[in-house]
């Protein structure tokens, strides 16, 4: 069951009046859509991996599932300390993720995650 509520928060200060509308979506944890994870051709040249539909609340969750399904991805995406490699860019619904350290950026019901490998040279 999916319920959407709009909450109006008003802050009053000396000369300040702000209204902020927050869209809250409540969904039972087991009643989620699936994120689609797509890997750029530069990664697919080295690791045979198709787009994958996976469940997860965060970027970390879905990438962990992709690596579990295709272990060869680990070396291309993560360094020896388990951190996302510097040359790997991850986008969620067209936006570059903010948390490269723990990959905690949230996903919504049908997020599209795109994993790209930055190219350099001249």
Short mmCIF file of N, CA and C in Angstrom, two decimals:
data_model
loop_
_atom_site.label_atom_id
_atom_site.label_comp_id
_atom_site.label_asym_id
_atom_site.label_seq_id
_atom_site.Cartn_x
_atom_site.Cartn_y
_atom_site.Cartn_z
N UNK A 1 0.84 -1.17 0.00
CA UNK A 1 0.00 0.00 0.00
C UNK A 1 0.88 1.23 0.00
N UNK A 2 0.58 2.17 -0.85
CA UNK A 2 1.38 3.37 -1.02
C UNK A 2 0.54 4.58 -0.66
N UNK A 3 1.00 5.36 0.31
CA UNK A 3 0.27 6.54 0.74
C UNK A 3 1.19 7.74 0.64
N UNK A 4 0.69 8.82 0.07
CA UNK A 4 1.47 10.04 -0.02
C UNK A 4 0.74 11.12 0.77
N UNK A 5 1.50 11.78 1.63
CA UNK A 5 0.94 12.87 2.43
C UNK A 5 1.80 14.10 2.22
N UNK A 6 1.18 15.26 2.23
CA UNK A 6 1.93 16.50 2.15
C UNK A 6 1.85 17.17 3.51
N UNK A 7 3.00 17.56 4.02
CA UNK A 7 3.08 18.21 5.32
C UNK A 7 3.57 19.63 5.09
N UNK A 8 2.91 20.60 5.71
CA UNK A 8 3.32 21.99 5.60
C UNK A 8 3.99 22.39 6.90
N UNK A 9 5.24 22.83 6.79
CA UNK A 9 6.00 23.26 7.95
C UNK A 9 6.20 24.77 7.83
N UNK A 10 5.81 25.52 8.84
CA UNK A 10 5.96 26.97 8.80
C UNK A 10 6.87 27.39 9.95
N UNK A 11 7.90 28.16 9.63
CA UNK A 11 8.82 28.67 10.62
C UNK A 11 8.63 30.18 10.70
N UNK A 12 8.35 30.67 11.89
CA UNK A 12 8.19 32.11 12.04
C UNK A 12 9.32 32.65 12.89
N UNK A 13 9.96 33.68 12.42
CA UNK A 13 11.03 34.34 13.13
C UNK A 13 10.75 35.83 13.15
N UNK A 14 11.70 36.64 13.55
CA UNK A 14 11.49 38.06 13.64
C UNK A 14 10.99 38.65 12.33
N UNK A 15 11.71 38.41 11.25
CA UNK A 15 11.29 38.90 9.94
C UNK A 15 11.20 37.79 8.92
N UNK A 16 11.12 36.56 9.40
CA UNK A 16 11.19 35.42 8.49
C UNK A 16 9.91 34.61 8.57
N UNK A 17 9.38 34.28 7.42
CA UNK A 17 8.25 33.35 7.33
C UNK A 17 8.54 32.43 6.16
N UNK A 18 8.84 31.21 6.44
CA UNK A 18 9.16 30.23 5.40
C UNK A 18 8.13 29.11 5.42
N UNK A 19 7.73 28.70 4.26
CA UNK A 19 6.84 27.54 4.14
C UNK A 19 7.56 26.49 3.32
N UNK A 20 7.59 25.30 3.81
CA UNK A 20 8.28 24.21 3.15
C UNK A 20 7.31 23.06 3.00
N UNK A 21 7.13 22.62 1.79
CA UNK A 21 6.27 21.46 1.56
C UNK A 21 7.16 20.24 1.40
N UNK A 22 6.88 19.24 2.17
CA UNK A 22 7.64 17.99 2.13
C UNK A 22 6.69 16.89 1.67
N UNK A 23 7.13 16.17 0.71
CA UNK A 23 6.32 15.05 0.25
C UNK A 23 6.83 13.79 0.95
N UNK A 24 5.97 13.18 1.71
CA UNK A 24 6.34 11.99 2.46
C UNK A 24 5.66 10.79 1.81
N UNK A 25 6.45 9.81 1.50
CA UNK A 25 5.90 8.61 0.90
C UNK A 25 6.14 7.46 1.88
N UNK A 26 5.08 6.84 2.33
CA UNK A 26 5.21 5.70 3.22
C UNK A 26 4.90 4.45 2.44
N UNK A 27 5.71 3.48 2.64
CA UNK A 27 5.53 2.20 1.95
C UNK A 27 6.10 1.13 2.86
N UNK A 28 5.41 0.05 2.94
CA UNK A 28 5.91 -1.09 3.71
C UNK A 28 7.23 -1.54 3.10
N UNK A 29 8.25 -1.85 3.91
CA UNK A 29 9.56 -2.22 3.38
C UNK A 29 9.54 -3.37 2.37
N UNK A 30 8.58 -4.27 2.48
CA UNK A 30 8.53 -5.40 1.56
C UNK A 30 7.71 -5.09 0.31
N UNK A 31 7.16 -3.88 0.23
CA UNK A 31 6.30 -3.49 -0.88
C UNK A 31 6.99 -2.41 -1.71
N UNK A 32 8.21 -2.69 -2.15
CA UNK A 32 8.99 -1.70 -2.89
C UNK A 32 9.14 -2.13 -4.34
N UNK A 33 9.29 -1.11 -5.19
CA UNK A 33 9.65 -1.39 -6.57
C UNK A 33 11.12 -1.79 -6.61
N UNK A 34 11.60 -2.01 -7.79
CA UNK A 34 13.00 -2.42 -7.91
C UNK A 34 13.78 -1.36 -8.67
N UNK A 35 14.98 -1.12 -8.21
CA UNK A 35 15.87 -0.20 -8.90
C UNK A 35 16.50 -0.93 -10.09
N UNK A 36 16.77 -0.17 -11.14
CA UNK A 36 17.46 -0.72 -12.30
C UNK A 36 18.88 -0.16 -12.30
N UNK A 37 19.86 -1.04 -12.30
CA UNK A 37 21.26 -0.63 -12.30
C UNK A 37 21.84 -0.94 -13.68
N UNK A 38 22.37 0.10 -14.33
CA UNK A 38 22.95 -0.04 -15.66
C UNK A 38 24.42 0.34 -15.59
N UNK A 39 25.26 -0.43 -16.25
CA UNK A 39 26.69 -0.18 -16.26
C UNK A 39 27.11 0.34 -17.63
N UNK A 40 27.95 1.36 -17.62
CA UNK A 40 28.40 2.01 -18.85
C UNK A 40 29.18 1.02 -19.72
N UNK A 41 29.19 1.26 -21.02
CA UNK A 41 29.92 0.39 -21.93
C UNK A 41 31.40 0.23 -21.57
N UNK A 42 32.03 1.27 -21.00
CA UNK A 42 33.44 1.17 -20.61
C UNK A 42 33.64 0.08 -19.56
N UNK A 43 32.68 -0.14 -18.70
CA UNK A 43 32.76 -1.22 -17.70
C UNK A 43 32.40 -2.55 -18.34
N UNK A 44 31.39 -2.54 -19.20
CA UNK A 44 30.94 -3.77 -19.85
C UNK A 44 32.00 -4.37 -20.77
N UNK A 45 32.94 -3.55 -21.22
CA UNK A 45 34.04 -4.09 -22.04
C UNK A 45 34.94 -5.02 -21.24
N UNK A 46 35.00 -4.81 -19.93
CA UNK A 46 35.89 -5.60 -19.07
C UNK A 46 35.15 -6.68 -18.28
N UNK A 47 33.88 -6.41 -17.99
CA UNK A 47 33.07 -7.35 -17.21
C UNK A 47 31.74 -7.53 -17.93
N UNK A 48 31.40 -8.73 -18.22
CA UNK A 48 30.13 -9.00 -18.90
C UNK A 48 28.99 -8.85 -17.90
N UNK A 49 28.29 -7.72 -17.98
CA UNK A 49 27.20 -7.46 -17.04
C UNK A 49 26.10 -6.67 -17.75
N UNK A 50 24.90 -7.19 -17.65
CA UNK A 50 23.74 -6.50 -18.22
C UNK A 50 23.10 -5.64 -17.14
N UNK A 51 22.13 -4.84 -17.55
CA UNK A 51 21.35 -4.07 -16.57
C UNK A 51 20.69 -5.05 -15.60
N UNK A 52 20.62 -4.66 -14.34
CA UNK A 52 20.08 -5.55 -13.32
C UNK A 52 18.97 -4.85 -12.56
N UNK A 53 17.92 -5.57 -12.24
CA UNK A 53 16.84 -5.07 -11.39
C UNK A 53 17.07 -5.64 -10.00
N UNK A 54 17.24 -4.75 -9.02
CA UNK A 54 17.56 -5.19 -7.65
C UNK A 54 16.76 -4.38 -6.64
N UNK A 55 16.51 -5.00 -5.49
CA UNK A 55 15.85 -4.31 -4.38
C UNK A 55 16.91 -3.65 -3.53
N UNK A 56 16.60 -2.48 -2.99
CA UNK A 56 17.53 -1.83 -2.08
C UNK A 56 17.06 -0.45 -1.71
N UNK A 57 17.43 -0.03 -0.51
CA UNK A 57 17.05 1.29 -0.02
C UNK A 57 18.11 2.34 -0.34
N UNK A 58 19.36 1.89 -0.57
CA UNK A 58 20.46 2.82 -0.81
C UNK A 58 21.30 2.35 -1.99
N UNK A 59 22.18 3.23 -2.45
CA UNK A 59 23.12 2.88 -3.52
C UNK A 59 23.99 1.71 -3.06
N UNK A 60 24.43 1.73 -1.82
CA UNK A 60 25.24 0.63 -1.28
C UNK A 60 24.52 -0.70 -1.42
N UNK A 61 23.24 -0.73 -1.06
CA UNK A 61 22.46 -1.97 -1.12
C UNK A 61 22.44 -2.55 -2.53
N UNK A 62 22.14 -1.71 -3.52
CA UNK A 62 22.00 -2.24 -4.88
C UNK A 62 23.35 -2.62 -5.50
N UNK A 63 24.39 -1.83 -5.20
CA UNK A 63 25.71 -2.20 -5.75
C UNK A 63 26.23 -3.48 -5.11
N UNK A 64 25.94 -3.68 -3.83
CA UNK A 64 26.35 -4.92 -3.15
C UNK A 64 25.69 -6.13 -3.81
N UNK A 65 24.42 -5.99 -4.18
CA UNK A 65 23.73 -7.09 -4.84
C UNK A 65 24.29 -7.34 -6.23
N UNK A 66 24.63 -6.28 -6.94
CA UNK A 66 25.22 -6.43 -8.28
C UNK A 66 26.57 -7.14 -8.21
N UNK A 67 27.38 -6.78 -7.22
CA UNK A 67 28.69 -7.42 -7.05
C UNK A 67 28.51 -8.88 -6.64
N UNK A 68 27.50 -9.17 -5.82
CA UNK A 68 27.24 -10.56 -5.42
C UNK A 68 26.85 -11.40 -6.64
N UNK A 69 26.11 -10.81 -7.56
CA UNK A 69 25.68 -11.52 -8.76
C UNK A 69 26.81 -11.64 -9.79
N UNK A 70 27.65 -10.59 -9.85
CA UNK A 70 28.74 -10.55 -10.83
C UNK A 70 30.01 -10.15 -10.09
N UNK A 71 30.70 -11.09 -9.47
CA UNK A 71 31.87 -10.78 -8.64
C UNK A 71 32.98 -10.01 -9.37
N UNK A 72 33.07 -10.13 -10.68
CA UNK A 72 34.10 -9.42 -11.43
C UNK A 72 33.96 -7.91 -11.36
N UNK A 73 32.81 -7.42 -10.98
CA UNK A 73 32.60 -5.97 -10.85
C UNK A 73 33.39 -5.37 -9.70
N UNK A 74 33.62 -6.17 -8.66
CA UNK A 74 34.25 -5.63 -7.45
C UNK A 74 35.55 -4.87 -7.75
N UNK A 75 36.44 -5.45 -8.50
CA UNK A 75 37.72 -4.82 -8.79
C UNK A 75 37.62 -3.56 -9.62
N UNK A 76 36.60 -3.45 -10.44
CA UNK A 76 36.42 -2.25 -11.27
C UNK A 76 35.72 -1.13 -10.53
N UNK A 77 34.89 -1.48 -9.55
CA UNK A 77 34.12 -0.46 -8.83
C UNK A 77 34.77 -0.02 -7.52
N UNK A 78 35.41 -0.96 -6.81
CA UNK A 78 35.89 -0.69 -5.46
C UNK A 78 37.39 -0.95 -5.33
N UNK A 79 38.03 -0.17 -4.44
CA UNK A 79 39.46 -0.37 -4.19
C UNK A 79 39.64 -1.43 -3.10
N UNK A 80 40.88 -1.64 -2.66
CA UNK A 80 41.18 -2.67 -1.67
C UNK A 80 40.53 -2.41 -0.31
N UNK A 81 40.20 -1.16 -0.03
CA UNK A 81 39.55 -0.81 1.25
C UNK A 81 38.03 -0.86 1.13
N UNK A 82 37.52 -1.24 -0.03
CA UNK A 82 36.08 -1.32 -0.22
C UNK A 82 35.42 0.00 -0.56
N UNK A 83 36.20 1.02 -0.85
CA UNK A 83 35.67 2.34 -1.23
C UNK A 83 35.49 2.42 -2.74
N UNK A 84 34.52 3.19 -3.16
CA UNK A 84 34.28 3.41 -4.57
C UNK A 84 35.53 4.02 -5.19
N UNK A 85 35.99 3.47 -6.30
CA UNK A 85 37.19 3.99 -6.95
C UNK A 85 36.96 5.42 -7.43
N UNK A 86 38.03 6.20 -7.45
CA UNK A 86 37.95 7.62 -7.81
C UNK A 86 37.43 7.82 -9.23
N UNK A 87 37.71 6.89 -10.13
CA UNK A 87 37.30 7.07 -11.53
C UNK A 87 35.91 6.52 -11.83
N UNK A 88 35.19 6.09 -10.80
CA UNK A 88 33.83 5.58 -10.99
C UNK A 88 32.83 6.64 -10.54
N UNK A 89 31.87 6.93 -11.42
CA UNK A 89 30.81 7.89 -11.10
C UNK A 89 29.48 7.13 -11.06
N UNK A 90 28.68 7.41 -10.03
CA UNK A 90 27.38 6.76 -9.88
C UNK A 90 26.31 7.84 -9.89
N UNK A 91 25.31 7.62 -10.72
CA UNK A 91 24.20 8.56 -10.85
C UNK A 91 22.91 7.86 -10.44
N UNK A 92 22.05 8.58 -9.72
CA UNK A 92 20.72 8.07 -9.36
C UNK A 92 19.70 9.02 -9.97
N UNK A 93 18.89 8.48 -10.85
CA UNK A 93 17.87 9.27 -11.53
C UNK A 93 18.46 10.53 -12.18
N UNK A 94 19.65 10.37 -12.75
CA UNK A 94 20.30 11.47 -13.46
C UNK A 94 21.13 12.40 -12.62
N UNK A 95 21.20 12.18 -11.32
CA UNK A 95 21.97 13.04 -10.42
C UNK A 95 23.16 12.29 -9.86
N UNK A 96 24.31 12.93 -9.85
CA UNK A 96 25.51 12.34 -9.27
C UNK A 96 25.29 12.14 -7.78
N UNK A 97 25.67 10.97 -7.26
CA UNK A 97 25.45 10.71 -5.83
C UNK A 97 26.31 11.66 -4.99
N UNK A 98 25.84 11.93 -3.77
CA UNK A 98 26.55 12.84 -2.87
C UNK A 98 27.50 12.10 -1.93
N UNK A 99 27.11 10.91 -1.52
CA UNK A 99 27.88 10.17 -0.52
C UNK A 99 28.71 9.08 -1.18
N UNK A 100 29.91 9.43 -1.60
CA UNK A 100 30.81 8.45 -2.23
C UNK A 100 31.45 7.54 -1.19
N UNK A 101 31.49 7.97 0.05
CA UNK A 101 32.17 7.20 1.09
C UNK A 101 31.37 5.95 1.51
N UNK A 102 30.13 6.13 1.93
CA UNK A 102 29.34 4.97 2.39
C UNK A 102 28.19 4.63 1.45
N UNK A 103 28.04 5.39 0.36
CA UNK A 103 27.02 5.13 -0.65
C UNK A 103 25.61 5.06 -0.05
N UNK A 104 25.34 6.00 0.85
CA UNK A 104 24.06 5.98 1.57
C UNK A 104 22.95 6.76 0.86
N UNK A 105 23.20 7.27 -0.34
CA UNK A 105 22.15 7.99 -1.06
C UNK A 105 20.92 7.09 -1.19
N UNK A 106 19.75 7.63 -0.87
CA UNK A 106 18.53 6.81 -0.89
C UNK A 106 18.01 6.59 -2.31
N UNK A 107 17.30 5.51 -2.48
CA UNK A 107 16.64 5.20 -3.74
C UNK A 107 15.14 5.24 -3.54
N UNK A 108 14.41 5.59 -4.59
CA UNK A 108 12.96 5.53 -4.48
C UNK A 108 12.46 4.25 -5.14
N UNK A 109 11.17 4.15 -5.31
CA UNK A 109 10.55 2.90 -5.76
C UNK A 109 11.10 2.34 -7.06
N UNK A 110 11.42 3.20 -8.00
CA UNK A 110 11.88 2.70 -9.30
C UNK A 110 13.07 3.52 -9.79
N UNK A 111 14.05 3.71 -8.92
CA UNK A 111 15.22 4.50 -9.29
C UNK A 111 16.00 3.83 -10.40
N UNK A 112 16.65 4.68 -11.18
CA UNK A 112 17.57 4.21 -12.22
C UNK A 112 18.97 4.61 -11.77
N UNK A 113 19.80 3.62 -11.58
CA UNK A 113 21.18 3.84 -11.14
C UNK A 113 22.08 3.58 -12.34
N UNK A 114 22.94 4.55 -12.65
CA UNK A 114 23.85 4.41 -13.79
C UNK A 114 25.26 4.49 -13.25
N UNK A 115 26.07 3.49 -13.55
CA UNK A 115 27.46 3.42 -13.07
C UNK A 115 28.37 3.63 -14.28
N UNK A 116 29.17 4.70 -14.21
CA UNK A 116 30.05 5.05 -15.33
C UNK A 116 31.49 5.05 -14.87
N UNK A 117 32.38 4.85 -15.81
CA UNK A 117 33.80 4.90 -15.55
C UNK A 117 34.35 6.12 -16.27
N UNK A 118 34.94 7.04 -15.50
CA UNK A 118 35.50 8.24 -16.09
C UNK A 118 36.68 7.87 -16.98
N UNK A 119 36.76 8.52 -18.11
CA UNK A 119 37.86 8.29 -19.03
C UNK A 119 38.74 9.51 -19.06
N UNK A 120 40.05 9.31 -19.19
CA UNK A 120 40.95 10.44 -19.26
C UNK A 120 42.01 10.15 -20.31
N UNK A 121 42.72 11.16 -20.65
CA UNK A 121 43.77 10.99 -21.65
C UNK A 121 43.72 12.14 -22.64
N UNK A 122 44.53 12.05 -23.63
CA UNK A 122 44.55 13.15 -24.58
C UNK A 122 44.70 12.68 -25.99
#
